[in-house]
Structure formats: C-alpha cells, structure tokens
Coordinates of C-alpha atoms in Angstrom, one line a residue:
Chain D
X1 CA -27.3 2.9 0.1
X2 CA -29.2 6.4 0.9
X3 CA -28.1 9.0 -1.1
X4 CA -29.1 13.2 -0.8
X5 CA -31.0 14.6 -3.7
X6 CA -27.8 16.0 -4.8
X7 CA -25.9 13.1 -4.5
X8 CA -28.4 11.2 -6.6
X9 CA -28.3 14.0 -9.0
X10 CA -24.7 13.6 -9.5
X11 CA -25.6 9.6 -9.7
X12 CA -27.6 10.3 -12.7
X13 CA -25.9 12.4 -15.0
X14 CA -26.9 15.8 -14.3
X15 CA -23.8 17.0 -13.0
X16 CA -21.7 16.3 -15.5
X17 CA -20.8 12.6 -17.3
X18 CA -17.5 12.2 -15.4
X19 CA -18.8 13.4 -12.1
X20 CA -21.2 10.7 -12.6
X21 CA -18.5 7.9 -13.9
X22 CA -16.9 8.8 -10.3
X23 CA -20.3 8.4 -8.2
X24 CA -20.9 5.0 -9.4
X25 CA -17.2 4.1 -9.0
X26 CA -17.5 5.0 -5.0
X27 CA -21.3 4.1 -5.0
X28 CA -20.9 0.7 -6.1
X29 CA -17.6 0.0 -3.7
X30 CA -19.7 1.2 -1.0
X31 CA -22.5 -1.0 -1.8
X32 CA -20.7 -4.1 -2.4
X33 CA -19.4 -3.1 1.3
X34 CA -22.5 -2.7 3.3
X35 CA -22.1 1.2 3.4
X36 CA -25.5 2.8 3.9
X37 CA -24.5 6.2 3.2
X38 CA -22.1 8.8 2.1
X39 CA -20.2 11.2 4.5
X40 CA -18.1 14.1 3.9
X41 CA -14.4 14.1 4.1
X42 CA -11.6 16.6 4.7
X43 CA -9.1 15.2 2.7
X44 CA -7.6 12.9 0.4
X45 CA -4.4 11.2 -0.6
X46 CA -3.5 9.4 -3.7
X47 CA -1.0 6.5 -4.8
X48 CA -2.2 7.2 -8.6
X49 CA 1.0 9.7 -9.2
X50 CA 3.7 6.7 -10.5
X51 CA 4.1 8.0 -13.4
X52 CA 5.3 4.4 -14.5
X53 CA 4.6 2.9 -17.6
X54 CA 2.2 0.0 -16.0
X55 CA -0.5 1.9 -15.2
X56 CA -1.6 3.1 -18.8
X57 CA -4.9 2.1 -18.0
X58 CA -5.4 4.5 -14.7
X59 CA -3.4 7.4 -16.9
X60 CA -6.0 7.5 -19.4
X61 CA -8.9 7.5 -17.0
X62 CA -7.3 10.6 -14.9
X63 CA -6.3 12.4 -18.3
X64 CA -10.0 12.1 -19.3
X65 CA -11.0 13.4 -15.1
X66 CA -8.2 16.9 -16.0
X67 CA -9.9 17.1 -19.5
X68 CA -13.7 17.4 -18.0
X69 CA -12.5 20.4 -15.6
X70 CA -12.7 18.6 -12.2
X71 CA -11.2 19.4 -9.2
X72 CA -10.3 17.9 -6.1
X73 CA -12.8 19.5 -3.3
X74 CA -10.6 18.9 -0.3
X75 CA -7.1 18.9 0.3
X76 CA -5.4 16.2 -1.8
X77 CA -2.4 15.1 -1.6
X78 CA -0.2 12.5 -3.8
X79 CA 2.2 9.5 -4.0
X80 CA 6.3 10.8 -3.9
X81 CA 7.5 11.6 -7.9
X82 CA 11.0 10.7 -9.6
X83 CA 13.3 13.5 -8.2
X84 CA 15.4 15.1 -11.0
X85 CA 18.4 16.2 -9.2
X86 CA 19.8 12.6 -9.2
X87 CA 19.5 11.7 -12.8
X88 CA 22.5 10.2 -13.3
X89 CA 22.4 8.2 -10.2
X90 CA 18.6 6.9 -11.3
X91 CA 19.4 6.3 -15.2
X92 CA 18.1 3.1 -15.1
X93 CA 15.0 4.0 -13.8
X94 CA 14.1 7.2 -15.2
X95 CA 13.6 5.1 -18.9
X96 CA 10.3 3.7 -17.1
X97 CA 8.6 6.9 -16.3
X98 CA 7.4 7.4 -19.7
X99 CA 3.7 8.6 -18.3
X100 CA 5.3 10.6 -15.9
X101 CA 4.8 14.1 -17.9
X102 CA 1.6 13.8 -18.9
X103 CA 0.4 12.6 -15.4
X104 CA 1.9 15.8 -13.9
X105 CA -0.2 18.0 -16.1
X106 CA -2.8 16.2 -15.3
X107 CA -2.5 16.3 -11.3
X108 CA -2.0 19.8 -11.4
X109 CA -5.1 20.6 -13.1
X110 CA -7.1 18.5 -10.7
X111 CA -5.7 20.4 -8.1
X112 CA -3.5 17.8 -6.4
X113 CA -0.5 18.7 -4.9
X114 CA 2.0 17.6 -2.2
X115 CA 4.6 14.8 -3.5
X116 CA 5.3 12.7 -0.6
X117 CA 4.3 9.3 1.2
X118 CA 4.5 11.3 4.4
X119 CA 1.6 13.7 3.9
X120 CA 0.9 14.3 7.3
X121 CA 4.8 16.1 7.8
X122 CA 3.3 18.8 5.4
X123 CA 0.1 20.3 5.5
X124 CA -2.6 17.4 4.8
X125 CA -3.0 16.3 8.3
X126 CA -6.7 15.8 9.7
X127 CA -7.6 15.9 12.9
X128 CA -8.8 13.6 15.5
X129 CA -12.1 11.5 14.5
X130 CA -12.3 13.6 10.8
X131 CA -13.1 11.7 7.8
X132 CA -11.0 11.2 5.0
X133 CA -10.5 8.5 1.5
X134 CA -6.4 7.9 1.8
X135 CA -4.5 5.3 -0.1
X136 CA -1.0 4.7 0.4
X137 CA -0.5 1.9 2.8
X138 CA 1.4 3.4 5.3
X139 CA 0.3 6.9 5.5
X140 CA -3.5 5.0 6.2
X141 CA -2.3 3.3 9.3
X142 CA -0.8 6.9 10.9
X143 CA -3.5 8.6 9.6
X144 CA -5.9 6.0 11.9
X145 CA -3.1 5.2 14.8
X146 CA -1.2 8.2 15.2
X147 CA -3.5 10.9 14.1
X148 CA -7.0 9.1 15.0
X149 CA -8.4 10.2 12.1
X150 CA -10.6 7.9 9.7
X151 CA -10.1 6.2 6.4
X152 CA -9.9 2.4 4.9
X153 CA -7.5 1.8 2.7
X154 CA -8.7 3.5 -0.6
X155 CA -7.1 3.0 -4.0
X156 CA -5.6 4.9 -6.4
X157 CA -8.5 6.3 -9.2
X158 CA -10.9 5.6 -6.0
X159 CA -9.0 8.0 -3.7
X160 CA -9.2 11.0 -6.4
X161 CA -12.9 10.2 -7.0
X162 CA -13.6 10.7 -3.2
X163 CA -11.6 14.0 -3.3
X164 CA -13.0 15.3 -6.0
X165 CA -16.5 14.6 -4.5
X166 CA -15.6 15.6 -1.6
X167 CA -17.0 12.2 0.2
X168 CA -16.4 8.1 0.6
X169 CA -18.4 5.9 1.1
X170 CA -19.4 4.9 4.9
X171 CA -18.3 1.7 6.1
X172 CA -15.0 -0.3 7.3
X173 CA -12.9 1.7 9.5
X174 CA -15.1 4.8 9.8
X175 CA -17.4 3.6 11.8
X176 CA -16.2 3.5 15.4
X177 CA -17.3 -0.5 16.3
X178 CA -14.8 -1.3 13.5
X179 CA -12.0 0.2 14.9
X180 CA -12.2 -2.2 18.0
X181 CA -9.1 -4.1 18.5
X182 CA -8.9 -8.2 17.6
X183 CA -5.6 -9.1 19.0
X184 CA -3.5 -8.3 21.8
X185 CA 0.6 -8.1 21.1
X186 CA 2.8 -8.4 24.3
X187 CA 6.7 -8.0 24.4
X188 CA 8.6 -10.0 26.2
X189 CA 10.7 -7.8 28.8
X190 CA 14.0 -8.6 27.4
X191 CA 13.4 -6.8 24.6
X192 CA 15.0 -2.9 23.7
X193 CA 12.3 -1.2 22.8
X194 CA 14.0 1.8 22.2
X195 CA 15.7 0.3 19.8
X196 CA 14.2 0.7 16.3
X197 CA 15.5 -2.1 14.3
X198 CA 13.6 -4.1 16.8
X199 CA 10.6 -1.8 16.2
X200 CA 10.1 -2.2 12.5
X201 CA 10.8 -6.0 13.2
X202 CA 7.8 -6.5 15.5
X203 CA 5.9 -4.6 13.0
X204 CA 6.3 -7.3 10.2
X205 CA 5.7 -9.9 13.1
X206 CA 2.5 -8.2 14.1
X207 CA 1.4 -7.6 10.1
X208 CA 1.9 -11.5 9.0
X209 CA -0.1 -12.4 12.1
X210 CA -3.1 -10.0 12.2
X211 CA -3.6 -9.9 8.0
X212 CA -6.8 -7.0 8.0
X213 CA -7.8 -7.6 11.6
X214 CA -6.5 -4.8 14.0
X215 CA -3.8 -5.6 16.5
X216 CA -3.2 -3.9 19.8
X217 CA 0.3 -3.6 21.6
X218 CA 0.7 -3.4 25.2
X219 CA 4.5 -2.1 26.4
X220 CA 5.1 0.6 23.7
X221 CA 3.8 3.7 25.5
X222 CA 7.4 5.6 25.1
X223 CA 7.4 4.7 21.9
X224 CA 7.7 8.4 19.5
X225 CA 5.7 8.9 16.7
X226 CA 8.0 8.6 14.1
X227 CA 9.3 5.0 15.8
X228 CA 5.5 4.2 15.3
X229 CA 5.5 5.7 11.5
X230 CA 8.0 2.8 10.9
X231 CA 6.7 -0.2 12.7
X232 CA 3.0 0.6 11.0
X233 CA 4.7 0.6 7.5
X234 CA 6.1 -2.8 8.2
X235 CA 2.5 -4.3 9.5
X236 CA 1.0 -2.6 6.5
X237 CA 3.4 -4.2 3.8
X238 CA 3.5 -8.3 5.7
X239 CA -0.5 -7.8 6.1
X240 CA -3.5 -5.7 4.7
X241 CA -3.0 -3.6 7.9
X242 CA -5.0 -0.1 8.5
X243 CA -5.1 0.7 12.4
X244 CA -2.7 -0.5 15.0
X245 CA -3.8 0.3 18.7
X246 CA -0.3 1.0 21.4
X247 CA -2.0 1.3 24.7
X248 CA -0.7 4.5 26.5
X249 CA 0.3 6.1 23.2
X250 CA -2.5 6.2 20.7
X251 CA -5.6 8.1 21.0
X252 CA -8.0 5.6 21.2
X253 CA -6.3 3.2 23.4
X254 CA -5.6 5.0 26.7
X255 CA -6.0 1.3 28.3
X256 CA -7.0 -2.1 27.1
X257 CA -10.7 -1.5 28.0
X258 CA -11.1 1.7 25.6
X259 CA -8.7 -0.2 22.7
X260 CA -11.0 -3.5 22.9
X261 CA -14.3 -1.6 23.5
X262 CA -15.0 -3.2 26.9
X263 CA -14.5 -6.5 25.0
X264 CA -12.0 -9.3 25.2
X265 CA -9.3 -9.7 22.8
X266 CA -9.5 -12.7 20.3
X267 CA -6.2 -13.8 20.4
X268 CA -3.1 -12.9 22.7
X269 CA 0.3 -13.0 21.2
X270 CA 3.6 -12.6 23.2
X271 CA 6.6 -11.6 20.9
X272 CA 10.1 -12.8 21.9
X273 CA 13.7 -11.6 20.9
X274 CA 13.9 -15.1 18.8
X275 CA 10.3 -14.1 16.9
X276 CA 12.4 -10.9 15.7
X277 CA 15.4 -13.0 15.0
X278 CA 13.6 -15.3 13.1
X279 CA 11.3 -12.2 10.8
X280 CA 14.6 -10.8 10.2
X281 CA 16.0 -14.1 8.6
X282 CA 12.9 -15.0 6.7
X283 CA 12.5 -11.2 4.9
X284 CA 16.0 -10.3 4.6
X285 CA 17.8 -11.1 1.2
X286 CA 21.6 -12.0 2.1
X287 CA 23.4 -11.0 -1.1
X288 CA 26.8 -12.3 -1.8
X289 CA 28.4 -8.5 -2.7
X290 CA 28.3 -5.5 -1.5
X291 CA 25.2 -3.2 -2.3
X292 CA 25.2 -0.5 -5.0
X293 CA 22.5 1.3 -3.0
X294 CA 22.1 1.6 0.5
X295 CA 17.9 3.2 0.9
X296 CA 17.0 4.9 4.2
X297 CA 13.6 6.7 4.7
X298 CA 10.9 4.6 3.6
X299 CA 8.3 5.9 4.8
X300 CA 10.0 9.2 3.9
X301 CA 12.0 10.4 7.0
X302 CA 10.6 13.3 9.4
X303 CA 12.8 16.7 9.6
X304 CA 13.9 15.2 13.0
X305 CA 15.1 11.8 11.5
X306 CA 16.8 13.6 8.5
X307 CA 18.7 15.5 10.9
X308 CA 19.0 12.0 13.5
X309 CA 21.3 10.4 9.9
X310 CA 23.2 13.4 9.2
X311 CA 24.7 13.5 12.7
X312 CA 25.5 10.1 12.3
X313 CA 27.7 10.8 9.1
X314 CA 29.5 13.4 10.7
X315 CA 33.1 13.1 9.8
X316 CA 32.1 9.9 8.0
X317 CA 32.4 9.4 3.7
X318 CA 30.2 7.4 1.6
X319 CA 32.2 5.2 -0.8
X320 CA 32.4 6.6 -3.9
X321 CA 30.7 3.1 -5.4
X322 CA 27.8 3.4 -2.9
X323 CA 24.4 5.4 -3.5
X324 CA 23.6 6.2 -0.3
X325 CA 20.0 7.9 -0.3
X326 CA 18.5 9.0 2.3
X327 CA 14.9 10.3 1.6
X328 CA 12.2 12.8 2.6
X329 CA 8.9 15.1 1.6
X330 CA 10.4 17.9 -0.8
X331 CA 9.5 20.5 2.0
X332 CA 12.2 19.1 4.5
X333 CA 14.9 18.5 1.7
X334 CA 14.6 22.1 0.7
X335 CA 14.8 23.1 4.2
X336 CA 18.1 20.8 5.0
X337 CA 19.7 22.0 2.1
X338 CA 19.2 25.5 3.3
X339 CA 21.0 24.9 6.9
X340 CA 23.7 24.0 8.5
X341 CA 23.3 20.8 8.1
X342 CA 23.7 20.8 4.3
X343 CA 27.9 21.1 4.8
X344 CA 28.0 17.9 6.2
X345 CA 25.8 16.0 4.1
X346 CA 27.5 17.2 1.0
X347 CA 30.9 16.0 3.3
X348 CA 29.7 12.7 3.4
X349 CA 28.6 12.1 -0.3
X350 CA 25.0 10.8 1.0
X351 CA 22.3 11.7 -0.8
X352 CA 19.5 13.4 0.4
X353 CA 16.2 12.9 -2.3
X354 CA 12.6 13.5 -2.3
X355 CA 11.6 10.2 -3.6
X356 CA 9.9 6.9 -3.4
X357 CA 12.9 5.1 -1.4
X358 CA 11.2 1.8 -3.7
X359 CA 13.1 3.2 -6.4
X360 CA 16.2 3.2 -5.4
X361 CA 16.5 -0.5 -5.7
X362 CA 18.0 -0.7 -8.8
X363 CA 21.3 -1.2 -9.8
X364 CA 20.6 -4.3 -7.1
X365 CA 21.9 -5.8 -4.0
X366 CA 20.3 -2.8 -1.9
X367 CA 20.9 -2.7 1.6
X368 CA 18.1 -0.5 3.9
X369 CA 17.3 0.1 7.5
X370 CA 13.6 0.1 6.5
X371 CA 11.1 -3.2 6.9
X372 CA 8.8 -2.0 4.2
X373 CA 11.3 -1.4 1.6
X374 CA 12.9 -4.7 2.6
X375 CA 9.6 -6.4 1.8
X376 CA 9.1 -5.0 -1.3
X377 CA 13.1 -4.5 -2.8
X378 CA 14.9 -8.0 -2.2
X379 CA 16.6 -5.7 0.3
X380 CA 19.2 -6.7 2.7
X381 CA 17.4 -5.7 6.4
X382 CA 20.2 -4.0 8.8
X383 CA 19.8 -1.1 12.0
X384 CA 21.1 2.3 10.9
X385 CA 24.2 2.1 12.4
X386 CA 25.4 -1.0 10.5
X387 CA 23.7 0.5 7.2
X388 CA 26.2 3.4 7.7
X389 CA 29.2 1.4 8.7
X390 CA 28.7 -0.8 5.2
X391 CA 28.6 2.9 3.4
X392 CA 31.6 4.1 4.8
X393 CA 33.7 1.3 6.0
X394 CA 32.8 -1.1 3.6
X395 CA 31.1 -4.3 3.4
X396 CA 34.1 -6.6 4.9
X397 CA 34.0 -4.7 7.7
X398 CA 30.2 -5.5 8.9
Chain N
X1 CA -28.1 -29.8 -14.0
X2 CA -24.7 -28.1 -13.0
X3 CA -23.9 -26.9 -9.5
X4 CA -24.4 -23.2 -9.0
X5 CA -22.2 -22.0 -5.4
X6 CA -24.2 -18.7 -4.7
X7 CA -21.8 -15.5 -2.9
X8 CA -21.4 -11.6 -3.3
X9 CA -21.6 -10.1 -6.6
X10 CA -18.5 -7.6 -6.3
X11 CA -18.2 -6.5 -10.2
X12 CA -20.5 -6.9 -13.1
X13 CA -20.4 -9.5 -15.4
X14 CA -20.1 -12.8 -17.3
X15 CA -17.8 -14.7 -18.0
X16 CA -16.8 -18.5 -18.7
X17 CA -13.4 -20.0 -18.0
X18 CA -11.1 -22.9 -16.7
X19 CA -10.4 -22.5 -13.2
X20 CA -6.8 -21.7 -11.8
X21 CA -6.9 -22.4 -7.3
X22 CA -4.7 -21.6 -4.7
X23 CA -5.0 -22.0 -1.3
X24 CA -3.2 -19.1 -0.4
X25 CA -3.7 -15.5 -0.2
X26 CA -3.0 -13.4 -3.6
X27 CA -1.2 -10.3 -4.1
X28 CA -2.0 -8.9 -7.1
X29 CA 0.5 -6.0 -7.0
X30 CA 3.2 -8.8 -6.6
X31 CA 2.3 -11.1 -8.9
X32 CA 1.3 -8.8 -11.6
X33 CA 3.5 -5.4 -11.5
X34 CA 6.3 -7.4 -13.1
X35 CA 4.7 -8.6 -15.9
X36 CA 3.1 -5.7 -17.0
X37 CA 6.4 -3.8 -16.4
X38 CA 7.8 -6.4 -19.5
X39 CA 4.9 -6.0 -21.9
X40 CA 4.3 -9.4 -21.6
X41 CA 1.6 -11.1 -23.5
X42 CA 1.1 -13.8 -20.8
X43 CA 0.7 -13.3 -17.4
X44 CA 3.1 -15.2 -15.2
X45 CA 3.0 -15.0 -12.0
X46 CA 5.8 -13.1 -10.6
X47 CA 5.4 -13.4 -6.7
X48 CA 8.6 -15.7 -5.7
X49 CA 7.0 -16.4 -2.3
X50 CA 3.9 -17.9 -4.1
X51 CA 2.6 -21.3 -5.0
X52 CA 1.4 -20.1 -8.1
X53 CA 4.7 -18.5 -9.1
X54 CA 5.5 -18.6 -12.9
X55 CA 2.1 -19.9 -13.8
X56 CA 0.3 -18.3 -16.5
X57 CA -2.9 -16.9 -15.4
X58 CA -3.8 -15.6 -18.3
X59 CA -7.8 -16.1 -19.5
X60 CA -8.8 -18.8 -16.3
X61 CA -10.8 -18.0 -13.7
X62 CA -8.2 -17.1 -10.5
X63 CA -9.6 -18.7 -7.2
X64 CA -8.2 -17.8 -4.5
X65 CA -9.0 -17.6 -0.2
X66 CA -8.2 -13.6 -0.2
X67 CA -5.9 -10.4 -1.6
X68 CA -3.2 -8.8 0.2
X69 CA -1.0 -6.2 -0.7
X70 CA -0.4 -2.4 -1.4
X71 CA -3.0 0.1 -2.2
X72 CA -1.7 0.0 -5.9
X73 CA -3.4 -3.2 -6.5
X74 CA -6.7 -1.4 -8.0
X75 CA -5.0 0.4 -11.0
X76 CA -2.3 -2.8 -11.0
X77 CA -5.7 -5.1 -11.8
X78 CA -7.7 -2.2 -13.9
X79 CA -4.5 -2.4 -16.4
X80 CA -4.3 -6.4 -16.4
X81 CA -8.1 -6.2 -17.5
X82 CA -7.4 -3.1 -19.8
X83 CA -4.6 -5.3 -21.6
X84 CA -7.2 -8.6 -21.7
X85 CA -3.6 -10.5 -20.5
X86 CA -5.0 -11.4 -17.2
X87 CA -7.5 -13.8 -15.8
X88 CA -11.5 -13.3 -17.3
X89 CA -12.7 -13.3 -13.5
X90 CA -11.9 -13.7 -10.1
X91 CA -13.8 -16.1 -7.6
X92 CA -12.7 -15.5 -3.5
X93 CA -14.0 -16.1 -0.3
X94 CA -13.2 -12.7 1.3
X95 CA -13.1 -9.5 -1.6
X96 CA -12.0 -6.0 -0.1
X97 CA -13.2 -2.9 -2.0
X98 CA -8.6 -2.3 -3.6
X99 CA -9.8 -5.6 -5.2
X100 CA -13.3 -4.3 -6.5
X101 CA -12.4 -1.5 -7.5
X102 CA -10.0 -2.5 -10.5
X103 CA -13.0 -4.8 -12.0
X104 CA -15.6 -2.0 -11.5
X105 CA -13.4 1.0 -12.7
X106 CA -13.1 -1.1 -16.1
X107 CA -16.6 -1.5 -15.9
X108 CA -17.0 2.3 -15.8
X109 CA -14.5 3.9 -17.9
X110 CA -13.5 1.4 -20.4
X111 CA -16.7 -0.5 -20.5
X112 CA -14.8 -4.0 -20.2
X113 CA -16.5 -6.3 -17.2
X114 CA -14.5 -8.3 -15.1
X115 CA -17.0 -10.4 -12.9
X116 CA -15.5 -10.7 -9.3
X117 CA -17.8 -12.9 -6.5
X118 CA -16.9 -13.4 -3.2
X119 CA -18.5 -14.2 -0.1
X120 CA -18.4 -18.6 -1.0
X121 CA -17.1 -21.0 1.7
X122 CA -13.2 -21.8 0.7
X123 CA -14.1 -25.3 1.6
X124 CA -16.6 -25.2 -1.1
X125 CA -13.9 -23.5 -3.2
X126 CA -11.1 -26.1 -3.0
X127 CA -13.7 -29.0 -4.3
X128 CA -13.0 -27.5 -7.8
X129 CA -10.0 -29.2 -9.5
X130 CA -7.4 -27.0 -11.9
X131 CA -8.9 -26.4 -15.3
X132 CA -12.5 -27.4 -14.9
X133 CA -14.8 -25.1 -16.4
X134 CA -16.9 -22.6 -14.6
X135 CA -18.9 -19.0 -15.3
X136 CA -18.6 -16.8 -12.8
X137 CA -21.6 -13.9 -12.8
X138 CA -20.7 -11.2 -11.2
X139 CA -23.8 -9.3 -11.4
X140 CA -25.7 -12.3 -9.8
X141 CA -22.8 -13.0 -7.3
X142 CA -22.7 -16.9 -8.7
X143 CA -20.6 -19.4 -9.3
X144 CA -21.3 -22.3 -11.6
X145 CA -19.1 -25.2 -12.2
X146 CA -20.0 -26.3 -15.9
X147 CA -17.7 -29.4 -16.2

C-alpha cells in the first residue's frame, strides 16, 4: 500500500520500536486486504479490556504498549469491566479476572477510557461518513447502520494500534461500494413489528442467512433506534455481520435504489411468523429448573430502556433466589441511582449493573430477553414481559 | 513431485503438519475460549454446535471453508499460538483480517509464526483426507500436500 513519509517513518523504526511493532500489525492486515492506503480516524473502540485470565497473551503485549509511553490519539473507548458493587452476587466469576488489575493500569495510561459495549450512549459517537477502527460486534453494526459512520470489524490489540496511530487501514467497509446491500429482507404483514421479541428474532434470522454479506430490510421504517441496537446485536452474533440497511430508517437507505446502489439485490428473503418461531426454538436452551439469573441489557440498555424495565417492576419483587440484572454504561447507572427511579428498583430487588450482561451466566440456567446473550450463554430466549413474570411470579407460573 | 495448491499468504511462515478438515464454518472464539479458560494442554474443541466438537486440534493443520464469530477471536487465537496448544497453521478458502491478525500479532510481538493461507477453492480443499501431511507457507501463500 502507499504510505506518507511519516507513515513510512513510523514503519521503519524511527518513531519509536512499539510504534513501529503497531504499523506493521495494521500495515500488514491492510495489505493482506487489498487496502491501498491509510486514512485518519476519529475514534476507536476496543474489546481488549476482559480482564480474563485467557488472554495472557494480549495482556502482555498491551502492558509492554503502557510501558513505551503511548497513547491513544483519538477518542478510545473500551469493552464493559466486572462491576464491584455486586461481588457477592458474581463470586464465581470474579476468581477468573485475575489480569483484571493490571489491565486497568494499563488502559488508563494509554488513555482509554469509557467501560461500556454501548459507546455511542456516552461520548464516543462519530458522525455521519467519519472514519473509525471499532471492535465489539455490536457496537460496529450501530456504528455503520444507525450512526453511518465507518469501520470493519477490527480486533482487539488491532483496534488500540489504530487509536493510538490515529488511522486503519483503508479497505472493507470504508469504502462506499462496499457498503452496498447484497440481500433484500421482507416481513410478512402478519407480523408485530412493534414488538421486540420479534425484532431480535429476525435479527438472528437475517445474521445466519447473510454470514458477512450486508442485508437490507424493507418494512422496519418505525422501527427506534434502540429496537435496531438489538436486532443488529443478534445479526452480528448468528453471522460475521457489520452493516444492516432498514429502508426509511437508516441513513444510507432512504429507498431500495440508494441501499442497493442502483443495483439489484442478490437474493430476496421473505421472513414469516413460523421463520421466528422456528429461530426461537433452534437458539433457545429449555432448562428443566428455574434460572438463578435472569440477564437483560445485552447490548447494555439506553437511559430510556433502563427506565422502559423499571416501570415494568413497579410494585413487582424479585424472588429472593433470582439475580435479576439489568445492565447499562456506568454513566446511566449513576444517573438512575440518583433519581426517582432508584426507590423502585431497590423495591423490586433487581439489580441494576454496569457490566458485560455475558457474565451474568453463571450460577446457570439463565433466562434473558436478549438474542445475543442467548447465543452466546445457553440462555433460555423469552420477551420482557415473561422474563419479569418468571422473576416475580415464579417459574410455574410462565 | 508433490502437489503444491497456490492462495493468499495471510501470516508469515512455515510449518508442516497432518491435516484436520471441516466443511463447515469455524468459530474460533467458540471453540477455543473454553479450553484456554481450563489450562488445558490439548485443545478440544468446545463448540457444541460443531462437527469437530471435542476433537483435539492441537499441532494439525485446521482446514476449514471460513471463520465466524466475535471480534475477540484475534487475541482468543494470538493466546492459542502463544500457548503452542493449538493448531501449527490454518489453511481456508475465505480469511478476514479478526483471523489474520492473531497469527500476525504473534509474528510481531512474540516472534512465533503461525502461517495462515487463504484464498484456495474449498473444492480443492475437501480432496485432502484427515491426517495426511501438508506445509502450509504462509509467506508464499501455498499449500503443499506432502503425503
């Protein structure tokens, strides 16, 4: 690929040895790609934050980044951390966050802060048609849907080079002919498409089907953006993802013309009420007991969707046996617990956390509203309002 | 003279091995998280809705169509390779940069190459048979089948 004098500089050494180490890291990707060039970016957001002790590897290599000095150019934000006001309820988990300490440290240093899948809620959200190296599965596909902005699904050790640089390299989904939708999704009529359980359903559908190709959906134009938050999560966990076009909603698909570039799409693909049926069955695990944990927010919840659950529990009590978490950015639990709204969460006995919903699987069975974490957890898949009813009337009574 | 399949070079290096094939896609994060979660010394497949589930993959060459999964699978791979309990190399027909980048961070920071090729007709692919031996070059982008 072309590089700039001072790109080439930094290629060679004279930067700095770990500037360099970085370079070839997002030179050589880009290469192997067909990138021909570098471009800047305006931000960056990392999955590289676990903390867990599997990634040893990745630990050492960003311990030896904080050691050199670096730091992230652009605003970088990070993964969501192990949240310390529920250790008791977490105990079993906590044991495997043995890096976690050190990785902290090391974050800080580089300048990256921000603890939440949800970056966008808080104050790393780019504008329309600005450049950016995300990783994070479903923050990338709101990032090119919702917000319009640009990145391929970076990964972590990749996603901090590119921030600390300040650039990625120029291929995939930044280049506008890339961004041209493959497939065409229809709903059948019969279908509530206010109805988000149904949402997040047709997002697995339309993930398993359209793998890294980028699907377009015709009949969603209502739908909000934090409905679309949760059916991209889904099509970014059953397939690889990164874009999803809904014609009338998102920016680049005001009708089919502009979200298949004047083109024709490959496939079409009409979805039916016994399609969602039928994902339901084949990702849900039925357990034979009641859950221990019951997960709701994954991706983390907007302010709006916090408050959406809480009214919901009005009046209502977890049982005592049941971790019921719901979760969020650190931002909007802060704010919750500071408002009215507070009194009847600590009513209810729910829990409202700033972290990775993925970790609240364990003690297993775990129940959860959301299609991602259902792929991931063995999760039992159920709409809000039954998730609720299991929490506070009990599992007989579903 | 041994047949030589000629693709995409995607991470550096050499490296000689009996072949493990699937015909269906590979996530990484799924089938490896697990394992390293346990310490283990082998590397077991841990994806339950995979055909290689429960295999050891440890030291062959992994074939397989194309990865899916998280954005995790990078550092998930880079560990696998730091911890020598995973496959020596990885042969596909369709690579994506999450994949690359665990085999060329090793390269980088550690030093260790992990030879990765893709870009070679599956239907080429599926002629090799479980546990012949082949050497995958990464730098070259080649595939040879050596018996």
């Amino acid at each position: 690929m072309y590089l700039t004098k001072e790109e080439e500089d930094i290629l060679l050494g004279n930067k700095g040895e770990m500037r360099s180490k970085l370079m070839k890291l997002i030179v050589k990707l880009g290469d192997s790609f067909g990138a021909d060039k570098l471009i800047d970016i305006v931000s960056a957001h990392t999955v590289l934050n676990f903390g867990l002790n599997f990634v040893n590897a990745a630990a050492t290599v960003l311990h030896e980044i904080a050691e050199s000095g670096l730091k992230v150019k652009v605003r970088t934000t990070a993964d969501p951390i192990i949240d310390m006001d529920y250790s008791e309820e977490l105990s079993i988990v906590y044991p495997m966050f043995t890096l976690h300490e050190q990785m902290m440290e090391d974050l800080d240093q580089i300048g990256i802060h921000g603890f939440t899948c949800t970056p966008y809620f808080i104050d790393n959200k780019p504008k329309f048609g600005e450049y950016c190296a995300w990783s994070e599965s479903s923050a990338v596909i709101y990032l090119n849907s919702v917000l319009g902005a640009r990145s391929n699904r970076e990964g972590g050790l990749v996603d901090i080079a590119c921030g600390i640089l300040g650039k990625t390299s120029y291929h995939g989904l930044l280049i506008t002919e890339n961004r041209k939708g493959d497939l065409l999704f229809r709903l059948s009529p019969d279908i509530n498409k206010n109805d988000l359980f149904n949402l997040t359903s047709i997002g697995l559908i339309v993930g398993e089907i359209a793998g890294n190709q980028v699907p377009v959906i015709e009949g969603l134009e209502n739908i909000s953006n934090d409905y679309l938050k949760n059916l991209g999560a889904a099509s970014a966990a059953t397939g690889a993802v990164a874009l999803i076009h809904v014609i009338g909603k998102t920016p680049e698909a005001k009708n089919l013309e502009e979200a298949f570039q004047n083109d024709k799409p490959k496939e079409i693909i009409d979805i039916t009420i016994s399609d969602i049926k039928e994902i339901r069955e084949k990702y849900s695990t039925e357990w034979n007991k009641p859950p221990n944990n019951i997960s709701i927010g994954c991706p983390q919840l907007s302010k709006q969707e916090v408050i959406d659950v809480i009214n919901k529990l009005k009046g209502k009590k977890i049982a005592e046996d049941i971790n019921f978490w719901i979760c969020t950015n650190p931002e909007t639990k802060n704010s919750i617990i500071n408002s009215e709204y507070n009194r009847i969460l600590e009513e209810s006995g729910a829990h409202l956390a700033s972290l990775c919903p993925l970790l609240t699987a364990l003690p297993r069975p775990l129940t959860t509203n959301s299609a991602k974490t259902c792929f991931y957890s063995n999760a039992t898949y159920r709409n809000i309002d039954d998730c609720i009813k299991i929490a506070t009337e009990g599992w007989d009574n579903e | 003279m041994n047949k030589i399949l000629k693709g995409r070079g995607l991470s550096d290096g050499i490296a000689e091995g009996e072949v493990i094939i699937t015909s269906q896609p590979f996530s990484i994060s799924a089938a490896f998280t697990f394992p390293l979660i346990q310490f283990s010394k082998k590397l077991k497949v841990a994806d339950r809705t995979h055909e290689l589930y429960k295999k050891d993959v440890k030291d062959k060459v992994l074939i397989f169509p194309y990865p899916i999964g998280t954005t995790t699978l990078g550092f998930v791979l880079l560990e696998t390779i730091h911890r020598a309990i995973g496959p020596k190399a990885i042969v596909c027909e369709r690579g994506e940069p999450l994949m690359s980048s665990g085999g060329v961070a090793a390269d980088i920071f550690f030093g260790i190459q992990f030879p990765i090729v893709d870009q070679i007709d599956f239907k080429e692919l599926e002629q090799i048979k479980n546990d012949s031996i082949v050497r995958v070059n990464g730098t070259e982008g080649t595939l040879e089948i050596v018996e």
